[in-house]
JSON list of C-alpha atoms and ligand atoms in Angstrom, two decimals:
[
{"chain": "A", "resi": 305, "resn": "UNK", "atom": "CA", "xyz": [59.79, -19.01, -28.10]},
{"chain": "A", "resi": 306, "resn": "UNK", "atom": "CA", "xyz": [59.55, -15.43, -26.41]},
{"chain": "A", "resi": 307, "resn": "UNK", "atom": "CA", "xyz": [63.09, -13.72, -24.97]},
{"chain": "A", "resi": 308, "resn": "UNK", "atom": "CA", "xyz": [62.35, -14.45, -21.27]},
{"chain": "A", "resi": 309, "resn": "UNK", "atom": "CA", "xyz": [61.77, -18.04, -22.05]},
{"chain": "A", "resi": 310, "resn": "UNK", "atom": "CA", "xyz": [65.53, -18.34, -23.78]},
{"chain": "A", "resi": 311, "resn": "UNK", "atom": "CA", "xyz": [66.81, -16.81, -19.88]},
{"chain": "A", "resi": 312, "resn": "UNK", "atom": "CA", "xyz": [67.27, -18.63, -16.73]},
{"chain": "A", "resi": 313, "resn": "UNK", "atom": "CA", "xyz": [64.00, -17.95, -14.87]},
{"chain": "A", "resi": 314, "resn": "UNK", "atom": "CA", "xyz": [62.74, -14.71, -13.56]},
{"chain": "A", "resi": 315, "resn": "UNK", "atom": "CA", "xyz": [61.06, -14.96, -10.20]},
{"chain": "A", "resi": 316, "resn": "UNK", "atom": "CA", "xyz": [59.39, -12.44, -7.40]},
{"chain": "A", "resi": 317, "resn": "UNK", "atom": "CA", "xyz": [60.07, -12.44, -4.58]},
{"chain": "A", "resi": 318, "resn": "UNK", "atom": "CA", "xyz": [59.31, -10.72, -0.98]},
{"chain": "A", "resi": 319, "resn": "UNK", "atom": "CA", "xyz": [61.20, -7.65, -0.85]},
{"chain": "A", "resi": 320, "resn": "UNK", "atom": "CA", "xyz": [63.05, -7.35, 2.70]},
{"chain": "A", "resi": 321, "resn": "UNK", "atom": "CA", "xyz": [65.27, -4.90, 4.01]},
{"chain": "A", "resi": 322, "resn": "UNK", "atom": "CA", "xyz": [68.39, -6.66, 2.32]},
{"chain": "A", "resi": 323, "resn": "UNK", "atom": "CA", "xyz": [66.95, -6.00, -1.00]},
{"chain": "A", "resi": 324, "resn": "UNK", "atom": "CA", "xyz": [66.92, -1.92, 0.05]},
{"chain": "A", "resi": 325, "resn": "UNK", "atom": "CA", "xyz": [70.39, -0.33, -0.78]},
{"chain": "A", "resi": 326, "resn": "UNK", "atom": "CA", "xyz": [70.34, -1.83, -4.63]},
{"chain": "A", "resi": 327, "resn": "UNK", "atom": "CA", "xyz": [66.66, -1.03, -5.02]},
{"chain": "A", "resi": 328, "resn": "UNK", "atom": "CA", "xyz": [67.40, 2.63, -4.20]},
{"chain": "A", "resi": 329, "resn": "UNK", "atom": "CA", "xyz": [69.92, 2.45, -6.55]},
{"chain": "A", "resi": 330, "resn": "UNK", "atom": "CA", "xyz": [68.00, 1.12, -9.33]},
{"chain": "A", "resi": 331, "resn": "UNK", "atom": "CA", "xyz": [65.17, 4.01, -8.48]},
{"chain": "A", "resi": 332, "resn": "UNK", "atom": "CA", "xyz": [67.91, 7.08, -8.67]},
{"chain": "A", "resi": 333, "resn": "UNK", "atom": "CA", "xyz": [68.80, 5.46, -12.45]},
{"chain": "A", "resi": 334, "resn": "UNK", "atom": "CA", "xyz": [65.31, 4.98, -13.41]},
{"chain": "A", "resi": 335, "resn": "UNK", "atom": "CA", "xyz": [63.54, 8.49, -12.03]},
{"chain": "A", "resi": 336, "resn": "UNK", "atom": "CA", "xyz": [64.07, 11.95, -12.24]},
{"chain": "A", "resi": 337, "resn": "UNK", "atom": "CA", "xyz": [62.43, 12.03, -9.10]},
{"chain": "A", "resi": 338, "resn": "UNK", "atom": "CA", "xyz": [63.43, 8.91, -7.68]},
{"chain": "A", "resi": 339, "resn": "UNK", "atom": "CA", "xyz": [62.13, 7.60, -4.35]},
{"chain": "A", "resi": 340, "resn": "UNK", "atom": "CA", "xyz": [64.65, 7.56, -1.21]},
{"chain": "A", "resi": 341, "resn": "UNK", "atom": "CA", "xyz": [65.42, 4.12, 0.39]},
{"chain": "A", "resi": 342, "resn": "UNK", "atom": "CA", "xyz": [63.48, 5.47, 3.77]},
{"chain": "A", "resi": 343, "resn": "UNK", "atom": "CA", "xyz": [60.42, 5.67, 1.32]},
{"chain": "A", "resi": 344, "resn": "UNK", "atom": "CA", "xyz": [60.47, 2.01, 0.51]},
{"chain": "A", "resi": 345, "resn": "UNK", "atom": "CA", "xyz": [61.73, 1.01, 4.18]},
{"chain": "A", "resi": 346, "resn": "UNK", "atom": "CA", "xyz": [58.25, 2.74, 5.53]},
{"chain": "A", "resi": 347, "resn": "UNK", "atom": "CA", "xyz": [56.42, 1.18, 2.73]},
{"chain": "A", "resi": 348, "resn": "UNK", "atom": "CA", "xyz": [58.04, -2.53, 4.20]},
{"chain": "A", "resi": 349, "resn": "UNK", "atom": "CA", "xyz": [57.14, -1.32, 8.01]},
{"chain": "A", "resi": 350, "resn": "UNK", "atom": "CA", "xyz": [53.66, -0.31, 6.68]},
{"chain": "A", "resi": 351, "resn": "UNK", "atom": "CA", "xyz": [53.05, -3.88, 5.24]},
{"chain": "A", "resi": 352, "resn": "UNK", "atom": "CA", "xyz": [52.56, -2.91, 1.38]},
{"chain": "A", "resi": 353, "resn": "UNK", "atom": "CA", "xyz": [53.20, -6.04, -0.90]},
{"chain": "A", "resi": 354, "resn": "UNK", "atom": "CA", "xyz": [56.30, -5.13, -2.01]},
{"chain": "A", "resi": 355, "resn": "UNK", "atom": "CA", "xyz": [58.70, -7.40, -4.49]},
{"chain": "A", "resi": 356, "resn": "UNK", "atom": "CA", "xyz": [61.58, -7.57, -6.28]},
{"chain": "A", "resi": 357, "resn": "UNK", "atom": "CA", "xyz": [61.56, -9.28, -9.68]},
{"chain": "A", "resi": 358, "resn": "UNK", "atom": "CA", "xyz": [64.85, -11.29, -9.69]},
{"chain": "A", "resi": 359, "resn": "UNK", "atom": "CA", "xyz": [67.21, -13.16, -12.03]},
{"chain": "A", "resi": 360, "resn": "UNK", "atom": "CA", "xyz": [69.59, -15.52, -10.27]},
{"chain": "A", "resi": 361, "resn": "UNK", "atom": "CA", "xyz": [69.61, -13.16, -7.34]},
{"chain": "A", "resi": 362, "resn": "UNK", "atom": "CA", "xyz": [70.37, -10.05, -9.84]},
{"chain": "A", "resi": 363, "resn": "UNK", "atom": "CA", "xyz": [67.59, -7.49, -9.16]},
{"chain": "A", "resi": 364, "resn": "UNK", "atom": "CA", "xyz": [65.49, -6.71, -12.46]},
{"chain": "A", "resi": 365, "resn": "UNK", "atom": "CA", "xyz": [62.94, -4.72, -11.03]},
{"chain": "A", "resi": 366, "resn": "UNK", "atom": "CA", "xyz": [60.20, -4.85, -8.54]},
{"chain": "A", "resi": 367, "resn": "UNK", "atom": "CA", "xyz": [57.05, -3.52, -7.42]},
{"chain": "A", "resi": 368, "resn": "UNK", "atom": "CA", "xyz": [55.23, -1.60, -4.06]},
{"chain": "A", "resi": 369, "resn": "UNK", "atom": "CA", "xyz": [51.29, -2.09, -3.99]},
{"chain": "A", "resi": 370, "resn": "UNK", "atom": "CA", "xyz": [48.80, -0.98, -1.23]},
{"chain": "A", "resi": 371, "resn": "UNK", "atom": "CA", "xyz": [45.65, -3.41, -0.71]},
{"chain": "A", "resi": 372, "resn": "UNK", "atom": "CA", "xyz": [42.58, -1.61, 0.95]},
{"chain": "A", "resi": 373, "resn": "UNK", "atom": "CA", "xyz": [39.29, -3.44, 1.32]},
{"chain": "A", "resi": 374, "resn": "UNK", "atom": "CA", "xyz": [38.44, -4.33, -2.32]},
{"chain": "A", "resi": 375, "resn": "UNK", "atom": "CA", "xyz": [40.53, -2.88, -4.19]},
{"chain": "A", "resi": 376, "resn": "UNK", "atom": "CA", "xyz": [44.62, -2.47, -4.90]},
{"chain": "A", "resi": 377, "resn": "UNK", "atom": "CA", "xyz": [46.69, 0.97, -5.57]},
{"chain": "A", "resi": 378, "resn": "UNK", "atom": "CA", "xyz": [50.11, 0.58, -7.42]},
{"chain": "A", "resi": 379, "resn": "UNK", "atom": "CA", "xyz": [52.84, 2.65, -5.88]},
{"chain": "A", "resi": 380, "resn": "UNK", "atom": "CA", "xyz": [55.78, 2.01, -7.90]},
{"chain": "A", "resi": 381, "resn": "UNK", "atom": "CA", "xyz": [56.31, -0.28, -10.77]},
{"chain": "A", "resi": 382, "resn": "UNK", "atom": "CA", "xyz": [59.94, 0.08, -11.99]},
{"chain": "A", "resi": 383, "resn": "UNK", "atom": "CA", "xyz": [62.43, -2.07, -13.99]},
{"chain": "A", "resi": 384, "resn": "UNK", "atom": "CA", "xyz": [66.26, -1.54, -14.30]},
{"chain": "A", "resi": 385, "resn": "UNK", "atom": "CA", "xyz": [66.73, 0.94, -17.46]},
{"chain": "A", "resi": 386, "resn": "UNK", "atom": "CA", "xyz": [69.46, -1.80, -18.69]},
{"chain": "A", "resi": 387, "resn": "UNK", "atom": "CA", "xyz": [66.49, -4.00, -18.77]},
{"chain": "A", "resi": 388, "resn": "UNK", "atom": "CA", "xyz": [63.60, -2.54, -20.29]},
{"chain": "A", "resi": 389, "resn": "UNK", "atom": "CA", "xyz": [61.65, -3.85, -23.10]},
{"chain": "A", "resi": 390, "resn": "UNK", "atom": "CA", "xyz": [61.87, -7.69, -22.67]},
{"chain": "A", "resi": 391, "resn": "UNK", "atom": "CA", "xyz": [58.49, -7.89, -21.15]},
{"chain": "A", "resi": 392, "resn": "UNK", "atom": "CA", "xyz": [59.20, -7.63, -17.67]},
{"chain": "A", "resi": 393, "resn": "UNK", "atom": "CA", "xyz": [56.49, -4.72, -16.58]},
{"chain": "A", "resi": 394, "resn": "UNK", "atom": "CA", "xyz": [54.04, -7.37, -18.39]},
{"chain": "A", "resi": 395, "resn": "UNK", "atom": "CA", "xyz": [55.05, -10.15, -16.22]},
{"chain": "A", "resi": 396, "resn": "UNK", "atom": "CA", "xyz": [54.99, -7.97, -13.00]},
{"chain": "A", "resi": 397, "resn": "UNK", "atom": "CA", "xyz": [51.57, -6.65, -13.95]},
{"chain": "A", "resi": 398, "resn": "UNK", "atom": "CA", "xyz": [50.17, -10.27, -14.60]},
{"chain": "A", "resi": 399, "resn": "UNK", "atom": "CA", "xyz": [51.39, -11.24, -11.25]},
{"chain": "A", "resi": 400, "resn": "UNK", "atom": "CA", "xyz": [49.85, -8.90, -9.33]},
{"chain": "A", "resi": 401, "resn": "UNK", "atom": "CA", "xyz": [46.60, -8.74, -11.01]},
{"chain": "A", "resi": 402, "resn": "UNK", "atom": "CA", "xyz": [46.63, -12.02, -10.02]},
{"chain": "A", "resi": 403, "resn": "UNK", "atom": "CA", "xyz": [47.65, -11.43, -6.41]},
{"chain": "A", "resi": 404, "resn": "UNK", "atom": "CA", "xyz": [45.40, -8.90, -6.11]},
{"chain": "A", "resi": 405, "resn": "UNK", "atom": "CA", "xyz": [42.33, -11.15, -7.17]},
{"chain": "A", "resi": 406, "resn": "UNK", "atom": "CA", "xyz": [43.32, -13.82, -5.03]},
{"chain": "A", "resi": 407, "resn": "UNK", "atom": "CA", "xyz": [42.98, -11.31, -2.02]},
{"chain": "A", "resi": 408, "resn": "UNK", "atom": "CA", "xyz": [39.95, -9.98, -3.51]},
{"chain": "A", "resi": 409, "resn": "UNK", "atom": "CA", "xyz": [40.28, -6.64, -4.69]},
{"chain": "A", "resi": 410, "resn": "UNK", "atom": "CA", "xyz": [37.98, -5.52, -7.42]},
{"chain": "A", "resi": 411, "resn": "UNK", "atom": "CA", "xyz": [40.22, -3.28, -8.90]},
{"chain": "A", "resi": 412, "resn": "UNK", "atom": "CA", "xyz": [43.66, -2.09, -9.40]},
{"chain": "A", "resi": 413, "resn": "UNK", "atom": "CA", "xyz": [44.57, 1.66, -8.98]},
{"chain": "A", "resi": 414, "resn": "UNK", "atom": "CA", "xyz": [47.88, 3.94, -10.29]},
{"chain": "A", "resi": 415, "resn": "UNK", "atom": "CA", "xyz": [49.05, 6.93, -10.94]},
{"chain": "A", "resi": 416, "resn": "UNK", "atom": "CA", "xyz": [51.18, 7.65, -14.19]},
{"chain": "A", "resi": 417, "resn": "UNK", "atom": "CA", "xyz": [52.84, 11.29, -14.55]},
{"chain": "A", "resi": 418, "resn": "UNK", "atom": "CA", "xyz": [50.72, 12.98, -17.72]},
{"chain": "A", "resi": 419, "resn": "UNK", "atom": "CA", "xyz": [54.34, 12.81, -19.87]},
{"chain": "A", "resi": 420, "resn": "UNK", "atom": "CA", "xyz": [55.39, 8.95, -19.18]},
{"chain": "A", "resi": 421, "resn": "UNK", "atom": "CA", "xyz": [53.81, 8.16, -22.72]},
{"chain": "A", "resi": 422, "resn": "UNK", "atom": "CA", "xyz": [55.63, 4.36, -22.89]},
{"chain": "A", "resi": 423, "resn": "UNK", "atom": "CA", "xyz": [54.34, 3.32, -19.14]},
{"chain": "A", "resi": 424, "resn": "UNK", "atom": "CA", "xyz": [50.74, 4.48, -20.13]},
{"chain": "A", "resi": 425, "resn": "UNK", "atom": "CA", "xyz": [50.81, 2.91, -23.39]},
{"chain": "A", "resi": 426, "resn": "UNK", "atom": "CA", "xyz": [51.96, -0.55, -21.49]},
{"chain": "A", "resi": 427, "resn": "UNK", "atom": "CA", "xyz": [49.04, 0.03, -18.66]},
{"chain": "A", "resi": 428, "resn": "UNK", "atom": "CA", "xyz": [46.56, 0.81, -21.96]},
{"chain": "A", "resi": 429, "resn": "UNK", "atom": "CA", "xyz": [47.71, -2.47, -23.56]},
{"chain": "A", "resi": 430, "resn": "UNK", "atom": "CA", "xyz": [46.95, -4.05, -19.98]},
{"chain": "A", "resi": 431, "resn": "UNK", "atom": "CA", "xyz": [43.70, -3.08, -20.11]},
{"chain": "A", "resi": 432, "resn": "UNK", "atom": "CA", "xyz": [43.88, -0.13, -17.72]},
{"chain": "A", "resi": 433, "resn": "UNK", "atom": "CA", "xyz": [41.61, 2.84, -18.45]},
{"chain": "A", "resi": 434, "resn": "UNK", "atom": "CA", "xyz": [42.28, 6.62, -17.94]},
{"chain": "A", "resi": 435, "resn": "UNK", "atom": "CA", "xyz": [39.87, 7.45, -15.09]},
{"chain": "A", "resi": 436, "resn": "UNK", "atom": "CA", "xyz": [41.12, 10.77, -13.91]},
{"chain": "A", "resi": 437, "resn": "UNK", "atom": "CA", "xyz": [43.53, 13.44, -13.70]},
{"chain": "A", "resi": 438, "resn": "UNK", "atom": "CA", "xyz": [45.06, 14.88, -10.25]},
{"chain": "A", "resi": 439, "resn": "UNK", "atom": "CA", "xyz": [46.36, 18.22, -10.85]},
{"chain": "A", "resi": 440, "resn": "UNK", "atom": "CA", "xyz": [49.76, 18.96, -10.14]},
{"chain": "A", "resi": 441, "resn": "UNK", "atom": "CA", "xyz": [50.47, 15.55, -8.17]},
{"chain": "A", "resi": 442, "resn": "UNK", "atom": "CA", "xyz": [54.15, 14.86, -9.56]},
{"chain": "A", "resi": 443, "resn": "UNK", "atom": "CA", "xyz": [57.65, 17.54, -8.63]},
{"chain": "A", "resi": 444, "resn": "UNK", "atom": "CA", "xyz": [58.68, 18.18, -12.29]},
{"chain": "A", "resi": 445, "resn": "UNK", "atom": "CA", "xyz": [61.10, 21.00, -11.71]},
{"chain": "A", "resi": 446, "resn": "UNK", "atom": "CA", "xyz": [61.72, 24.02, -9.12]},
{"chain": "A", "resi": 447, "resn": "UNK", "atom": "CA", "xyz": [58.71, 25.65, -9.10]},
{"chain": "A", "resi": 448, "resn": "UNK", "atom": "CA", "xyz": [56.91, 23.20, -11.30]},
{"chain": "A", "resi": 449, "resn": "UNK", "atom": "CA", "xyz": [54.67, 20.30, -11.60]},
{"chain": "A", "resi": 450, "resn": "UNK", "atom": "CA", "xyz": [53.16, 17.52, -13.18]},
{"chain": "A", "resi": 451, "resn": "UNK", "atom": "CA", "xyz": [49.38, 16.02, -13.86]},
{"chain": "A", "resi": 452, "resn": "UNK", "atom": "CA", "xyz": [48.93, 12.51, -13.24]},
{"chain": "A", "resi": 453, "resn": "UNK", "atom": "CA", "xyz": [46.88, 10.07, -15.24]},
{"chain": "A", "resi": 454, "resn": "UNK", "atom": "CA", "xyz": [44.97, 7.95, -12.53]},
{"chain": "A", "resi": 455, "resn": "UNK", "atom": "CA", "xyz": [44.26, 4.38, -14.56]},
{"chain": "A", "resi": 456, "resn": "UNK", "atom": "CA", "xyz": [42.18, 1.82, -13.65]},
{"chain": "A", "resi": 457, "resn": "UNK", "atom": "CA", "xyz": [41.71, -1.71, -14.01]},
{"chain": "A", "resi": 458, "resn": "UNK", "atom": "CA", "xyz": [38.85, -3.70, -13.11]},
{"chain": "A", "resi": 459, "resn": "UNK", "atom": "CA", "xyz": [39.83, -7.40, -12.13]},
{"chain": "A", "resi": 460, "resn": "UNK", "atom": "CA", "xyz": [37.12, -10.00, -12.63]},
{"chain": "A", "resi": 461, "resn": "UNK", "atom": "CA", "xyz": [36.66, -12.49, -9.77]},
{"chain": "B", "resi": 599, "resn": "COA", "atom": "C1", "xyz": [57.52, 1.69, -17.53]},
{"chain": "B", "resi": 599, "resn": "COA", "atom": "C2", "xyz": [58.41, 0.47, -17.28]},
{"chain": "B", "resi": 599, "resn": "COA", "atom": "C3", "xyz": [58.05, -0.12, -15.91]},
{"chain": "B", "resi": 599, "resn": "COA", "atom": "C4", "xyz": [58.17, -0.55, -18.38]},
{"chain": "B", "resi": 599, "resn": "COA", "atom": "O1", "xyz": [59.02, -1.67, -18.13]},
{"chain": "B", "resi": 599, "resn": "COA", "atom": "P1", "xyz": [59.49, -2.65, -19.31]},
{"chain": "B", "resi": 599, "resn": "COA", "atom": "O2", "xyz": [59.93, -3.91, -18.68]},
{"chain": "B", "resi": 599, "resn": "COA", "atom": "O3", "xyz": [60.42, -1.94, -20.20]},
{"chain": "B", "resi": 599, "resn": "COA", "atom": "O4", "xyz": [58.12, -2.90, -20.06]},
{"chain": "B", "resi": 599, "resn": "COA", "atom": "P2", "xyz": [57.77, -4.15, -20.94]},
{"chain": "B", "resi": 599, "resn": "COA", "atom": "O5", "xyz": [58.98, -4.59, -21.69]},
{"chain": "B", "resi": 599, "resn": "COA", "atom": "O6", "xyz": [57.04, -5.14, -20.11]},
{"chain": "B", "resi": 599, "resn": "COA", "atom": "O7", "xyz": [56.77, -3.42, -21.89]},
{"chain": "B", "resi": 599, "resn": "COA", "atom": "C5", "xyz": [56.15, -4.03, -22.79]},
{"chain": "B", "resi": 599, "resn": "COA", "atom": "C6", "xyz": [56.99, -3.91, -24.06]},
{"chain": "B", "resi": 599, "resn": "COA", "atom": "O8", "xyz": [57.80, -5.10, -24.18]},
{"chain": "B", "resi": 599, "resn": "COA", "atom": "C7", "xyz": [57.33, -5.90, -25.27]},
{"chain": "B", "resi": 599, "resn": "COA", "atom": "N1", "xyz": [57.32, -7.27, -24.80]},
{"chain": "B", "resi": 599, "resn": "COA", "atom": "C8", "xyz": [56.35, -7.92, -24.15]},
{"chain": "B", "resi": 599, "resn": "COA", "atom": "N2", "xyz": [56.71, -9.19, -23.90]},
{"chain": "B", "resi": 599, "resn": "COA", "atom": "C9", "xyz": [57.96, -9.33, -24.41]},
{"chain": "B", "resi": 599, "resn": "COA", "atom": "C10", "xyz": [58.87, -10.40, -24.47]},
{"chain": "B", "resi": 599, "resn": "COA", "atom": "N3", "xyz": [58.57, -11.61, -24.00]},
{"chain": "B", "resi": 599, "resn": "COA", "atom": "N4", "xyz": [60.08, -10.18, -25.02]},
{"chain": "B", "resi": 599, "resn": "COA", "atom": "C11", "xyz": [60.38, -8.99, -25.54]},
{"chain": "B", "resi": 599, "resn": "COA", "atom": "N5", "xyz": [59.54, -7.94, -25.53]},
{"chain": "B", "resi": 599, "resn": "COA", "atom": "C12", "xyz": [58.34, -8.11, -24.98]},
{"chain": "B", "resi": 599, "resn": "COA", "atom": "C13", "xyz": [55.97, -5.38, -25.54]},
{"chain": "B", "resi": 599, "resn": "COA", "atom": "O9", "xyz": [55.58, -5.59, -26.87]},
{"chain": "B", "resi": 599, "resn": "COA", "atom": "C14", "xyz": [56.17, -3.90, -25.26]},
{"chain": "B", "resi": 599, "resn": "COA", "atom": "O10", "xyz": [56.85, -3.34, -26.34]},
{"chain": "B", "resi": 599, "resn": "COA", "atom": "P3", "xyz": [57.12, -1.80, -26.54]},
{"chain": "B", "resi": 599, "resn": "COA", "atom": "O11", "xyz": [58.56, -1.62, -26.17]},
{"chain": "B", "resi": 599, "resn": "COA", "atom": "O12", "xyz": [56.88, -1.55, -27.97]},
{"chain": "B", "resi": 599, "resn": "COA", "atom": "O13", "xyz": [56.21, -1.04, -25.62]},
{"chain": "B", "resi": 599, "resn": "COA", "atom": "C15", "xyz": [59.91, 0.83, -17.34]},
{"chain": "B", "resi": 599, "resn": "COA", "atom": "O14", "xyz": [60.15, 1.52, -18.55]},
{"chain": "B", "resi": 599, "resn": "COA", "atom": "C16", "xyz": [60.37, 1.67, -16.17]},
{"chain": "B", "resi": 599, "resn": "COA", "atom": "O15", "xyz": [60.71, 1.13, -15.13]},
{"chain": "B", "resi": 599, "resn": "COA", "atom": "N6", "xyz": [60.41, 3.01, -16.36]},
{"chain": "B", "resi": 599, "resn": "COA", "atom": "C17", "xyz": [60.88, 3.92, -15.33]},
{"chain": "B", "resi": 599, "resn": "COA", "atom": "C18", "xyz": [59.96, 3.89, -14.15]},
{"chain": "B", "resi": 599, "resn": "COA", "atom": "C19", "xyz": [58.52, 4.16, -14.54]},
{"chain": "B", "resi": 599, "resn": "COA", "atom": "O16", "xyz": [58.22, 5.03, -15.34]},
{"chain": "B", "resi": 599, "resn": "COA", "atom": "N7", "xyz": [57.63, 3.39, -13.90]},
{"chain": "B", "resi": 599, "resn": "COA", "atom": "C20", "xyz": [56.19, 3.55, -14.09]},
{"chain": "B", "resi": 599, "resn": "COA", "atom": "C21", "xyz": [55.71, 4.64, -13.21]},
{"chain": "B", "resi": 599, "resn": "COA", "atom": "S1", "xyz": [53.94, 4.76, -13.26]}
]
């Protein structure tokens, strides 16, 4: 029997604007260079598919992805640092794979910065593939920046 399946039930859900304040939270303990609140209230007023991955109502994560015509772009993919390593990115990532195909995208898009090894190994056990490199995309420090890894996955119909 795996870990999650020893739990009470994980389930996503819709993220609304009552999920914003602990969300932000979670993202200034989980980034260096965390996204504000307003960034994921403009992301719910631009209609991304955004969810929270949820534990009897405790927030374990969640998710903000962008659907253009045929294929999807992952935002943000984030779980709670207390909560890391028990499969949850896996589950997330199944789920929207399969949300995605269901609205008919052909392929799923991210961004990783160059140096988050363990998120690009988990996308490269997904199945994602390293398509591309955008130079300097990431703030790393004053003055500096950070390469991202664009990954892609292709989703079968
Ligand atoms: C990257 C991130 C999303 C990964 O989340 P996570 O929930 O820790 O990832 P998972 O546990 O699903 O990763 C799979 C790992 O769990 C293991 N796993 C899978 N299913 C499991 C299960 N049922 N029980 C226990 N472990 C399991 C996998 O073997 C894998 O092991 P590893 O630790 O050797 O890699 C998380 O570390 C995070 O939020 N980081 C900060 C934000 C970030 O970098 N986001 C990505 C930006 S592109």
């Amino acid at each position: 029997m795996s870990a999650l399946a020893q739990l009470p039930p994980v389930e996503l859900q819709s993220m609304t604007e009552t999920w914003l304040d602990a969300v932000a939270r979670t993202e200034k303990r989980a980034y260096t260079h965390p996204w504000s609140r307003g960034n994921f209230a403009d992301s719910l007023r631009a209609g991304y598919h955004a969810q929270v991955l949820t534990q009897d109502e405790t927030l374990l994560g969640y998710l903000v992805l962008m659907l253009s015509p045929g294929e999807a772009h992952l935002l943000n993919i984030t779980v709670d640092p207390d909560q890391q390593g028990r499969g949850l990115a896996l589950h997330m990532i199944g789920e929207l794979v399969r949300w995605s195909q269901a609205q008919g995208a052909q392929s799923l898009w991210l961004e990783v910065r160059v140096s988050n090894v363990r998120a690009r190994q988990i996308y490269e056990r997904y199945g994602f593939k390293a398509v591309g490199l955008r130079r300097n995309y990431y703030p790393l420090a004053p003055f500096k920046r950070e390469d991202a890894v664009v990954m892609s996955l292709p989703l079968m119909p």
